[in-house]
Coordinates of C-alpha atoms in Angstrom, one line a residue:
Chain A
M1 CA 123.5 116.8 83.2
P2 CA 120.4 115.7 85.1
N3 CA 120.6 114.2 88.5
L4 CA 118.8 111.0 89.6
T5 CA 115.8 112.9 90.9
Q6 CA 115.3 114.7 87.5
K7 CA 115.7 111.4 85.6
L8 CA 113.2 109.5 87.8
L9 CA 110.6 112.3 87.5
S10 CA 111.2 112.9 83.8
A11 CA 110.5 109.2 83.1
H12 CA 107.0 109.6 84.7
C13 CA 105.7 112.7 82.9
D14 CA 105.5 113.9 79.3
K15 CA 108.6 116.2 79.5
D16 CA 112.0 115.2 78.3
T17 CA 113.8 116.9 81.2
V18 CA 112.3 118.4 84.3
Y19 CA 113.9 121.2 86.4
P20 CA 113.6 122.2 90.0
G21 CA 110.4 124.3 90.5
D22 CA 108.5 122.7 87.5
L23 CA 105.0 121.6 88.4
I24 CA 104.4 118.3 86.7
Q25 CA 101.5 115.8 86.5
A26 CA 103.3 112.5 87.0
K27 CA 102.2 108.9 86.4
V28 CA 102.6 106.7 89.4
D29 CA 103.7 103.1 89.6
L30 CA 102.1 102.5 93.0
V31 CA 99.6 104.2 95.3
L32 CA 99.8 103.3 98.9
G33 CA 97.5 103.8 101.9
N34 CA 97.2 102.4 105.4
D35 CA 94.3 101.9 107.9
I36 CA 94.4 105.5 109.1
T37 CA 94.8 107.4 105.8
T38 CA 92.8 105.2 103.5
P39 CA 89.4 105.7 105.2
L40 CA 89.8 109.4 104.7
A41 CA 90.9 108.9 101.1
L42 CA 87.8 106.7 100.5
R43 CA 85.5 109.3 101.9
E44 CA 87.0 111.8 99.4
F45 CA 87.0 109.3 96.6
F46 CA 83.3 108.5 96.9
A47 CA 82.2 112.0 97.7
A48 CA 83.8 113.1 94.4
G49 CA 81.7 110.4 92.7
F50 CA 84.5 108.1 91.6
R51 CA 83.4 104.5 91.1
R52 CA 86.5 103.0 89.4
V53 CA 90.2 102.7 90.2
F54 CA 92.8 103.3 87.6
D55 CA 94.4 99.9 88.1
P56 CA 93.6 97.5 91.0
E57 CA 97.1 96.0 90.8
R58 CA 98.8 99.3 91.4
I59 CA 97.1 100.2 94.6
V60 CA 98.5 98.8 97.9
L61 CA 96.5 98.9 101.1
V62 CA 98.2 97.9 104.3
Q63 CA 96.5 97.5 107.7
D64 CA 99.4 98.4 110.0
H65 CA 98.8 101.4 112.3
F66 CA 96.1 100.3 114.7
V67 CA 95.9 96.5 114.0
P68 CA 95.0 94.1 115.3
S69 CA 92.3 96.6 116.0
K70 CA 92.9 98.5 119.2
D71 CA 89.3 99.6 119.7
I72 CA 85.8 99.7 118.1
K73 CA 86.4 102.8 116.0
S74 CA 89.7 101.5 114.7
A75 CA 88.0 98.3 113.8
E76 CA 85.4 100.2 111.9
Q77 CA 88.1 102.0 109.9
S78 CA 89.8 98.7 109.1
M79 CA 86.4 97.3 108.0
M80 CA 86.0 100.1 105.6
V81 CA 89.4 99.4 104.0
R82 CA 88.7 95.7 103.9
Q83 CA 85.3 96.2 102.2
F84 CA 86.8 98.5 99.6
A85 CA 89.6 96.1 98.8
R86 CA 87.1 93.3 98.3
E87 CA 84.7 95.3 96.2
Y88 CA 87.3 96.9 94.0
R89 CA 89.4 93.7 93.8
I90 CA 92.5 95.4 95.0
T91 CA 95.3 92.9 94.4
H92 CA 97.6 94.0 97.2
H93 CA 95.5 94.3 100.4
F94 CA 97.6 93.2 103.4
D95 CA 95.5 92.5 106.5
V96 CA 96.3 90.9 109.9
G97 CA 98.2 87.7 109.2
S98 CA 99.8 88.8 105.9
A99 CA 100.5 92.5 106.8
G100 CA 103.3 94.2 108.6
I101 CA 104.5 97.8 108.7
E102 CA 104.0 99.1 105.2
H103 CA 107.5 100.4 104.5
A104 CA 109.1 97.2 105.6
L105 CA 106.5 95.1 103.8
L106 CA 106.5 96.6 100.3
P107 CA 110.2 96.2 99.7
E108 CA 110.2 92.7 101.3
R109 CA 107.5 91.6 98.9
G110 CA 109.3 93.0 95.9
L111 CA 106.5 95.5 95.2
V112 CA 108.8 98.4 94.8
V113 CA 111.6 98.3 92.2
P114 CA 114.3 100.8 91.1
G115 CA 112.9 103.4 88.8
D116 CA 109.5 103.5 90.3
L117 CA 107.4 106.5 91.2
V118 CA 105.6 105.6 94.4
I119 CA 103.3 107.9 96.4
G120 CA 101.9 106.9 99.7
A121 CA 99.5 108.5 102.2
D122 CA 102.1 108.1 104.8
S123 CA 105.0 110.4 105.3
H124 CA 107.6 107.6 105.6
T125 CA 106.9 106.5 102.0
C126 CA 110.3 108.0 101.3
T127 CA 111.8 104.8 102.6
Y128 CA 111.7 103.2 99.1
G129 CA 114.3 105.7 97.9
A130 CA 116.7 103.1 99.3
L131 CA 115.9 101.0 96.3
G132 CA 116.4 103.8 93.7
A133 CA 112.7 104.7 93.4
F134 CA 111.3 108.2 93.7
A135 CA 108.9 107.7 96.6
T136 CA 107.2 110.4 98.6
G137 CA 104.5 110.9 101.2
I138 CA 101.3 112.6 100.2
G139 CA 97.8 113.2 101.8
S140 CA 94.6 111.2 101.6
T141 CA 93.1 113.5 99.0
D142 CA 96.1 113.0 96.8
M143 CA 95.7 109.3 97.3
A144 CA 92.0 109.4 96.3
A145 CA 92.9 111.3 93.1
A146 CA 95.7 109.0 92.3
M147 CA 93.5 105.9 92.9
A148 CA 91.1 107.3 90.3
I149 CA 93.5 108.6 87.6
G150 CA 96.9 107.1 88.4
E151 CA 98.6 110.5 88.5
V152 CA 99.8 113.0 91.0
W153 CA 100.9 116.7 90.9
L154 CA 104.4 117.2 92.0
R155 CA 106.8 120.1 92.3
V156 CA 110.2 119.0 91.0
P157 CA 112.5 119.4 94.0
E158 CA 115.9 120.9 94.3
V159 CA 118.5 118.2 95.2
M160 CA 120.8 118.0 98.2
K161 CA 123.7 115.7 97.5
V162 CA 124.8 113.9 100.6
V163 CA 128.2 112.4 100.4
L164 CA 128.7 109.5 102.9
T165 CA 132.3 108.8 103.6
G166 CA 134.8 107.6 106.2
N167 CA 135.3 104.5 108.3
R168 CA 132.7 103.8 110.9
S169 CA 133.2 102.1 114.2
R170 CA 131.3 98.9 114.9
W171 CA 128.5 100.4 117.0
V172 CA 127.6 103.1 114.4
S173 CA 124.6 102.1 112.3
G174 CA 122.5 103.7 109.5
K175 CA 120.3 105.2 112.2
D176 CA 123.2 107.1 113.8
I177 CA 124.4 108.4 110.4
M178 CA 120.9 109.7 109.6
L179 CA 120.3 111.2 113.0
A180 CA 123.7 112.9 112.8
I181 CA 122.7 114.4 109.4
I182 CA 119.4 115.6 110.8
G183 CA 121.2 117.0 113.8
R184 CA 123.5 119.0 111.5
I185 CA 120.9 120.4 109.0
G186 CA 117.8 120.6 111.3
T187 CA 114.2 119.3 110.8
D188 CA 113.7 121.7 107.8
G189 CA 117.3 121.5 106.5
A190 CA 116.1 119.7 103.4
R191 CA 112.6 121.0 103.2
Y192 CA 111.1 120.5 99.8
M193 CA 114.3 118.9 98.6
S194 CA 115.3 115.5 97.4
M195 CA 118.3 114.1 99.2
E196 CA 120.6 111.9 97.0
F197 CA 122.9 109.7 99.1
Q198 CA 126.3 109.0 97.4
G199 CA 129.9 108.4 98.4
P200 CA 132.3 105.6 99.2
L201 CA 130.4 104.5 102.4
V202 CA 127.2 103.6 100.5
A203 CA 128.6 100.3 99.2
E204 CA 129.1 99.2 102.8
L205 CA 125.5 100.0 103.8
S206 CA 123.0 97.1 103.6
I207 CA 119.6 97.7 102.1
D208 CA 118.1 97.7 105.6
E209 CA 120.4 100.5 106.7
R210 CA 119.7 102.4 103.5
M211 CA 116.0 102.1 104.2
T212 CA 116.6 103.5 107.7
I213 CA 118.4 106.4 106.2
S214 CA 115.8 107.1 103.4
N215 CA 113.0 106.6 105.9
M216 CA 114.1 109.6 108.0
A217 CA 114.7 111.9 105.1
I218 CA 111.2 113.3 105.9
E219 CA 112.6 114.2 109.4
A220 CA 114.8 116.7 107.6
G221 CA 111.8 117.9 105.7
A222 CA 112.8 116.2 102.5
K223 CA 110.5 115.0 99.8
A224 CA 112.6 112.0 99.0
G225 CA 115.8 110.3 100.0
I226 CA 117.4 108.3 97.2
F227 CA 120.2 105.9 96.7
Q228 CA 121.4 105.0 93.3
P229 CA 120.9 101.2 92.7
D230 CA 124.1 99.1 92.9
E231 CA 125.1 95.5 93.3
V232 CA 123.7 95.5 96.9
T233 CA 120.3 96.6 95.5
M234 CA 120.3 94.0 92.7
E235 CA 121.2 91.3 95.2
Y236 CA 118.3 92.3 97.4
L237 CA 115.9 92.3 94.5
K238 CA 116.8 88.9 93.3
H239 CA 113.9 86.4 93.6
R240 CA 111.9 89.3 95.0
A241 CA 111.2 92.0 92.4
K242 CA 107.7 91.6 91.0
R243 CA 108.5 93.9 88.0
P244 CA 111.6 94.6 86.0
P245 CA 113.7 97.5 87.5
R246 CA 114.6 100.6 85.5
L247 CA 118.1 101.7 86.5
Y248 CA 118.9 105.4 86.4
T249 CA 122.1 107.1 87.5
S250 CA 123.0 110.7 88.1
D251 CA 125.2 112.2 85.4
A252 CA 128.7 112.9 86.4
D253 CA 128.1 116.6 85.8
A254 CA 124.7 116.7 87.4
I255 CA 123.7 119.9 89.2
Y256 CA 123.0 119.9 92.9
Q257 CA 121.5 122.9 94.8
E258 CA 123.3 121.9 98.0
E259 CA 126.0 119.5 99.0
L260 CA 126.7 118.0 102.4
V261 CA 129.7 115.7 103.3
M262 CA 129.1 113.3 106.2
D263 CA 132.4 111.8 107.3
V264 CA 131.7 109.0 109.9
T265 CA 135.3 108.5 110.9
G266 CA 135.5 108.8 114.7
M267 CA 131.8 109.1 115.1
E268 CA 130.0 107.7 118.1
P269 CA 126.5 106.4 118.2
V270 CA 124.1 109.3 118.7
V271 CA 120.6 109.9 120.2
A272 CA 117.9 112.5 119.5
L273 CA 116.7 113.9 122.8
P274 CA 113.2 115.3 123.3
H275 CA 111.3 116.8 121.6
S276 CA 112.8 117.0 118.1
P277 CA 114.7 114.6 115.8
D278 CA 117.4 117.3 115.3
N279 CA 118.2 117.5 119.0
V280 CA 121.1 115.1 118.5
R281 CA 123.9 114.3 121.0
Q282 CA 126.8 111.9 121.0
I283 CA 126.1 109.0 123.3
S284 CA 129.0 109.8 125.7
E285 CA 127.6 113.4 126.1
V286 CA 124.2 112.6 127.4
G287 CA 124.9 111.8 131.1
E288 CA 122.5 110.0 133.4
I289 CA 119.0 109.8 131.8
P290 CA 116.8 107.2 133.5
I291 CA 114.2 105.5 131.3
D292 CA 110.9 103.5 131.8
Q293 CA 110.5 101.8 128.4
V294 CA 112.4 100.7 125.3
V295 CA 110.7 100.2 122.0
I296 CA 112.6 98.3 119.2
G297 CA 110.6 98.3 116.0
S298 CA 108.9 100.7 113.5
C299 CA 109.3 101.3 109.8
T300 CA 112.7 102.9 110.7
N301 CA 114.3 100.0 112.6
G302 CA 112.0 97.0 112.7
R303 CA 113.6 94.8 110.1
Y304 CA 115.5 91.6 110.7
S305 CA 119.0 93.2 110.8
D306 CA 117.7 95.7 113.4
L307 CA 116.4 92.9 115.6
E308 CA 119.8 91.1 115.1
M309 CA 121.6 94.3 116.3
A310 CA 119.5 94.4 119.4
A311 CA 119.9 90.7 120.1
R312 CA 123.7 91.1 119.8
V313 CA 123.6 93.4 122.8
L314 CA 120.9 91.6 124.8
R315 CA 122.1 88.0 124.5
G316 CA 122.5 86.6 127.9
K317 CA 121.6 89.9 129.6
K318 CA 118.5 90.9 131.7
V319 CA 116.4 94.0 131.1
N320 CA 116.6 96.4 134.0
P321 CA 113.7 95.8 136.4
N322 CA 112.6 99.5 136.0
V323 CA 112.3 99.1 132.2
R324 CA 109.7 97.6 129.9
L325 CA 111.2 96.3 126.7
I326 CA 108.8 96.0 123.7
V327 CA 110.1 94.4 120.5
I328 CA 108.0 94.7 117.4
P329 CA 109.1 92.7 114.3
A330 CA 108.0 94.8 111.4
T331 CA 106.5 92.0 109.3
Q332 CA 105.3 88.5 109.6
Q333 CA 108.5 87.4 107.7
V334 CA 110.7 89.3 110.0
Y335 CA 108.9 87.7 112.9
L336 CA 109.4 84.2 111.5
D337 CA 113.0 84.8 110.6
A338 CA 113.7 86.2 114.1
M339 CA 112.0 83.2 115.6
R340 CA 113.9 80.7 113.5
A341 CA 117.2 82.4 114.3
G342 CA 116.6 82.3 118.0
L343 CA 116.4 86.1 118.3
L344 CA 113.0 86.0 120.0
E345 CA 114.3 83.7 122.6
V346 CA 117.0 86.2 123.4
F347 CA 114.4 89.0 123.9
I348 CA 112.1 86.9 126.0
E349 CA 114.8 85.5 128.2
A350 CA 116.1 89.0 128.7
G351 CA 112.6 90.0 130.0
G352 CA 111.2 91.7 126.9
V353 CA 107.8 91.2 125.2
I354 CA 107.2 90.6 121.5
S355 CA 104.4 92.4 119.8
P356 CA 102.7 91.4 116.5
P357 CA 103.8 93.6 113.6
T358 CA 102.2 97.0 114.0
C359 CA 103.2 100.7 114.1
G360 CA 101.6 100.7 117.5
P361 CA 103.4 102.9 120.0
C362 CA 105.6 104.8 117.5
L363 CA 102.8 107.2 116.9
G364 CA 101.1 106.8 120.2
G365 CA 98.5 104.3 118.9
Y366 CA 98.7 101.4 121.4
M367 CA 101.0 98.6 122.5
G368 CA 103.1 100.7 124.8
I369 CA 101.7 104.1 125.5
L370 CA 103.6 106.3 127.9
G371 CA 102.0 107.9 131.0
P372 CA 102.8 111.4 132.3
G373 CA 106.4 111.9 133.1
E374 CA 107.5 108.6 131.6
R375 CA 110.5 108.3 129.2
A376 CA 111.3 105.9 126.5
V377 CA 114.3 105.1 124.3
A378 CA 112.9 104.0 120.9
T379 CA 114.3 103.0 117.5
T380 CA 111.4 105.0 115.9
N381 CA 111.5 108.2 114.0
R382 CA 109.8 111.0 115.8
N383 CA 110.0 112.3 119.4
F384 CA 107.6 115.2 119.2
V385 CA 105.6 116.2 122.3
G386 CA 103.0 113.5 123.0
R387 CA 104.2 111.3 120.2
M388 CA 104.2 108.1 122.2
G389 CA 101.5 109.0 124.7
H390 CA 100.9 111.6 127.3
A391 CA 101.9 115.2 126.5
K392 CA 104.3 115.1 129.5
S393 CA 106.1 111.9 128.3
E394 CA 109.4 111.9 126.5
V395 CA 110.9 109.9 123.6
I396 CA 114.6 109.6 122.9
L397 CA 115.4 108.3 119.4
A398 CA 118.3 105.8 119.0
S399 CA 119.7 102.8 117.1
P400 CA 118.8 99.2 118.0
F401 CA 122.3 98.9 119.6
V402 CA 121.7 101.9 121.9
A403 CA 118.1 101.0 122.6
A404 CA 119.1 97.4 123.7
A405 CA 121.9 98.7 125.9
S406 CA 119.6 101.2 127.5
A407 CA 117.1 98.5 128.2
V408 CA 119.7 96.6 130.2
M409 CA 121.2 99.7 132.0
G410 CA 117.8 101.3 132.8
R411 CA 119.2 104.6 131.4
V412 CA 120.4 105.9 128.1
A413 CA 123.5 103.8 127.6
A414 CA 126.2 103.1 125.0
P415 CA 126.4 99.6 123.6
W416 CA 129.9 99.0 124.8
E417 CA 128.7 99.3 128.4
V418 CA 126.8 96.1 128.0
A419 CA 128.3 94.0 125.2
S420 CA 131.9 93.5 124.0
Chain B
M1 CA 87.4 138.2 103.4
R2 CA 88.6 136.5 106.6
R3 CA 88.6 138.3 109.9
G4 CA 89.6 137.1 113.4
R5 CA 92.0 137.2 116.2
A6 CA 95.6 136.0 115.8
W7 CA 96.8 132.8 117.6
V8 CA 100.6 132.9 117.6
F9 CA 102.7 129.7 117.6
G10 CA 106.4 129.1 117.2
D11 CA 108.6 127.1 114.8
N12 CA 108.1 123.4 113.9
I13 CA 104.5 122.9 114.9
D14 CA 104.2 119.2 114.0
T15 CA 101.2 117.2 113.0
D16 CA 101.2 115.3 116.2
A17 CA 100.8 118.6 118.0
I18 CA 98.1 119.7 115.6
I19 CA 96.1 116.5 116.0
P20 CA 97.5 113.7 118.2
A21 CA 97.4 110.2 116.6
R22 CA 95.3 108.9 119.5
Y23 CA 92.3 110.6 117.8
L24 CA 93.0 109.2 114.3
Y25 CA 90.3 106.6 114.7
T26 CA 87.9 109.0 113.1
T27 CA 87.7 111.0 109.8
D28 CA 85.0 113.3 111.1
P29 CA 86.4 116.9 111.0
A30 CA 84.1 118.2 113.8
E31 CA 85.3 115.4 116.1
L32 CA 88.9 116.0 115.2
A33 CA 88.5 119.7 115.7
Q34 CA 87.7 119.2 119.4
H35 CA 91.3 118.1 119.9
V36 CA 93.2 120.5 117.7
M37 CA 96.5 121.7 119.3
E38 CA 95.5 119.9 122.5
D39 CA 99.0 118.8 123.7
I40 CA 100.7 122.1 123.1
A41 CA 97.9 124.6 123.8
P42 CA 95.3 123.0 126.1
G43 CA 91.9 124.5 125.7
F44 CA 92.7 126.0 122.3
A45 CA 89.8 124.2 120.5
G46 CA 87.3 125.7 123.0
R47 CA 88.5 129.3 122.7
V48 CA 88.9 129.6 118.9
R49 CA 86.2 131.7 117.2
P50 CA 85.2 131.3 113.6
G51 CA 87.5 133.5 111.4
D52 CA 90.5 133.4 113.8
I53 CA 93.9 133.1 112.2
I54 CA 97.0 131.0 113.2
V55 CA 100.3 132.8 112.8
A56 CA 103.3 130.6 113.1
G57 CA 107.0 130.3 112.5
R58 CA 109.1 128.0 110.3
N59 CA 108.1 124.5 109.1
F60 CA 104.5 124.5 110.2
G61 CA 102.9 121.0 109.8
C62 CA 106.1 119.0 109.8
G63 CA 105.9 115.3 110.5
S64 CA 103.1 112.9 109.4
S65 CA 101.1 113.0 106.2
R66 CA 97.8 113.0 108.1
E67 CA 95.3 115.1 106.3
H68 CA 93.4 115.1 109.6
A69 CA 95.7 118.0 110.5
P70 CA 94.4 120.6 108.0
L71 CA 90.9 119.2 108.4
A72 CA 90.9 119.6 112.2
I73 CA 92.3 123.2 111.9
R74 CA 89.7 124.2 109.4
A75 CA 86.8 122.6 111.3
S76 CA 87.9 124.3 114.5
G77 CA 86.9 127.7 112.9
I78 CA 90.4 128.8 111.9
S79 CA 90.1 130.6 108.6
C80 CA 93.8 130.7 107.6
V81 CA 97.3 129.7 108.7
I82 CA 100.0 132.2 108.1
A83 CA 103.5 130.8 108.6
R84 CA 107.1 131.7 107.8
S85 CA 107.3 128.3 106.0
F86 CA 105.3 125.1 105.7
A87 CA 106.3 121.4 105.7
R88 CA 105.7 120.1 102.2
I89 CA 103.0 117.5 102.8
F90 CA 101.0 119.8 105.0
Y91 CA 101.3 122.5 102.3
R92 CA 99.9 120.2 99.6
N93 CA 97.2 118.8 101.9
S94 CA 96.0 122.3 102.7
I95 CA 95.8 123.2 99.0
N96 CA 94.1 119.9 98.2
T97 CA 91.5 120.3 100.9
G98 CA 90.9 124.0 100.8
L99 CA 92.6 125.3 104.0
C100 CA 93.8 128.8 103.3
I101 CA 97.5 129.1 103.9
V102 CA 99.9 132.0 103.5
E103 CA 103.6 131.9 103.4
S104 CA 105.2 135.1 104.7
E105 CA 108.5 135.9 106.4
E106 CA 107.3 139.3 107.5
I107 CA 103.9 138.8 109.0
P108 CA 104.9 136.4 111.8
N109 CA 107.5 139.0 113.0
E110 CA 104.9 141.7 113.4
V111 CA 101.8 140.0 114.7
Q112 CA 101.1 139.6 118.4
Q113 CA 98.8 137.1 120.1
G114 CA 95.2 138.3 120.0
D115 CA 95.7 141.0 117.3
D116 CA 92.6 141.6 115.2
L117 CA 93.5 140.6 111.6
E118 CA 91.6 140.9 108.3
L119 CA 92.8 138.9 105.3
N120 CA 91.7 139.8 101.8
A121 CA 93.3 136.9 99.8
E122 CA 91.9 138.2 96.5
A123 CA 93.6 141.6 96.9
G124 CA 96.7 140.0 98.4
I125 CA 96.5 142.1 101.6
L126 CA 96.5 141.4 105.3
L127 CA 95.4 144.2 107.6
N128 CA 96.4 144.2 111.2
L129 CA 93.5 146.3 112.7
S130 CA 95.0 146.3 116.2
R131 CA 98.2 147.9 115.0
G132 CA 97.1 149.7 111.9
T133 CA 99.6 148.0 109.6
V134 CA 99.2 146.5 106.1
H135 CA 101.1 143.5 104.8
R136 CA 101.3 142.3 101.2
I137 CA 100.8 138.5 100.9
P138 CA 102.6 136.7 98.1
E139 CA 100.7 135.3 95.1
Q140 CA 100.3 131.5 94.8
P141 CA 101.6 129.7 91.6
A142 CA 98.9 129.6 88.8
F143 CA 98.5 125.8 89.1
V144 CA 97.9 126.0 92.8
R145 CA 95.3 128.9 92.3
E146 CA 93.5 126.6 89.8
I147 CA 93.1 123.9 92.4
I148 CA 92.0 126.4 95.0
E149 CA 89.5 128.0 92.6
A150 CA 88.1 124.6 91.7
G151 CA 87.4 124.0 95.4
G152 CA 90.1 121.4 96.0
L153 CA 92.0 118.7 94.2
L154 CA 89.2 116.3 93.5
P155 CA 86.8 118.8 91.9
Y156 CA 89.9 120.0 89.9
V157 CA 90.6 116.5 88.8
K158 CA 87.0 115.8 87.8
R159 CA 86.9 119.0 85.8
R160 CA 90.1 118.0 84.0
L161 CA 88.6 114.6 83.2
A162 CA 85.4 116.2 81.9
D163 CA 87.5 118.5 79.7
D164 CA 89.4 115.5 78.2

């Protein structure tokens, strides 16, 4: 009877079966923090008088938001994380040179495996649901407590079953599918719920695309966004997984509080217009929207296959003279792979710049901040007021295909306007 | 007892609106408080008086996990946030760090900007002194009350460790 969410959470607490609404004290497999949320967690950790961590191998610290340090204060925050990692012998501390955007990095390094319970002081921790883990964002105080005791309090969520089905056209990616779902249910459509993605289309989705989809579950208000592990998952984990996976499946008669069917047949690429991820339009409906900048990167769409999608559109083309194209490979490995495959050449020859791995502009940190009245198309995850810079700037969320086409056209554009 | 003027906001007030990421180079609540709501309500931080109460619509605190958001609100002098609903990470962050939050469908319908409000959380009552109305506020789950009574998550965890 239990669904995947119930099985994953039951396996991490002292109850045989958990039910929606139960408050549980769960054991975590990994606790994650970054250069913005960890300093606050450390402040709480030390203020409470803790001097030991529950397991230095189960804490992952990633310097990704404001690194390489954008200013003196950010440098000081990174120093604090660095010093803690050294003193407490944290096994997995990723700094400039080994780091990358956390939610691309952890799966790439095989640190998350199916069956895990992962909590991270970053809302996009839900990305790891793509691998069949229960992964959710929490705050810095939760992180501090979990670093000390290896546990977290959780309310067992209701589950929304999302059935992915139909035949998609070649320019429709995981990003479009998820934006379309958010457009349909709204930014609180799955609030407090776990989304479980099922259906015949899942087998066709790469792990990268599944990560894009799980990543944005939070944009619908969800606690988690989970795919059941399959052959695609196991192939991805081969030579990568650092621990043995635990494979759980939803029972055939599992109970879901809500069900949504997403048929992608006949669907076009979509974009989310300012200032909400649920303000979704089909690409052919948006009309003439001129842009100043394009950002291709982030924990949502900064993996190798995302850069490949962008390069497919940009190859042999020039970025519009009114547009600045910023490409951010999500990790060192993505950077290296993109370089070896010639993708970086495509971007540079088109007139784009390549940034080191960082969250940077996605959250308005640095490396492409927008001025008043400027507008960007970005493969990122949020387009709230002021998200990428000035309060009077605008962000339009899109797939790598659409972002690349828009960079060439100087306006929001469909991929088929540029590439064949 | 918490008493102050109402600051009314709409639906989906996200954490970037509460505290823009460009200020996340610090963990100092007082410094964060100077920029609270800056992009959607310029001048808000300078006009809030201790005790004031935010009254908002659906999905308050959606977006990032940044705990800087409840910290900035609390340090600005706001004594409580009443909303139709809260985004889940903001909800747990508020409980864990001791920001008073109240979920109510009814109150946001009936409170206007600047109303004089008095919240008695223990009695479960909100008085709107400007309009002479009384609203019941729903009780929190027992587990949540225990964390609040302990003074936040970390004191609660320490107490549990001591009991073991």
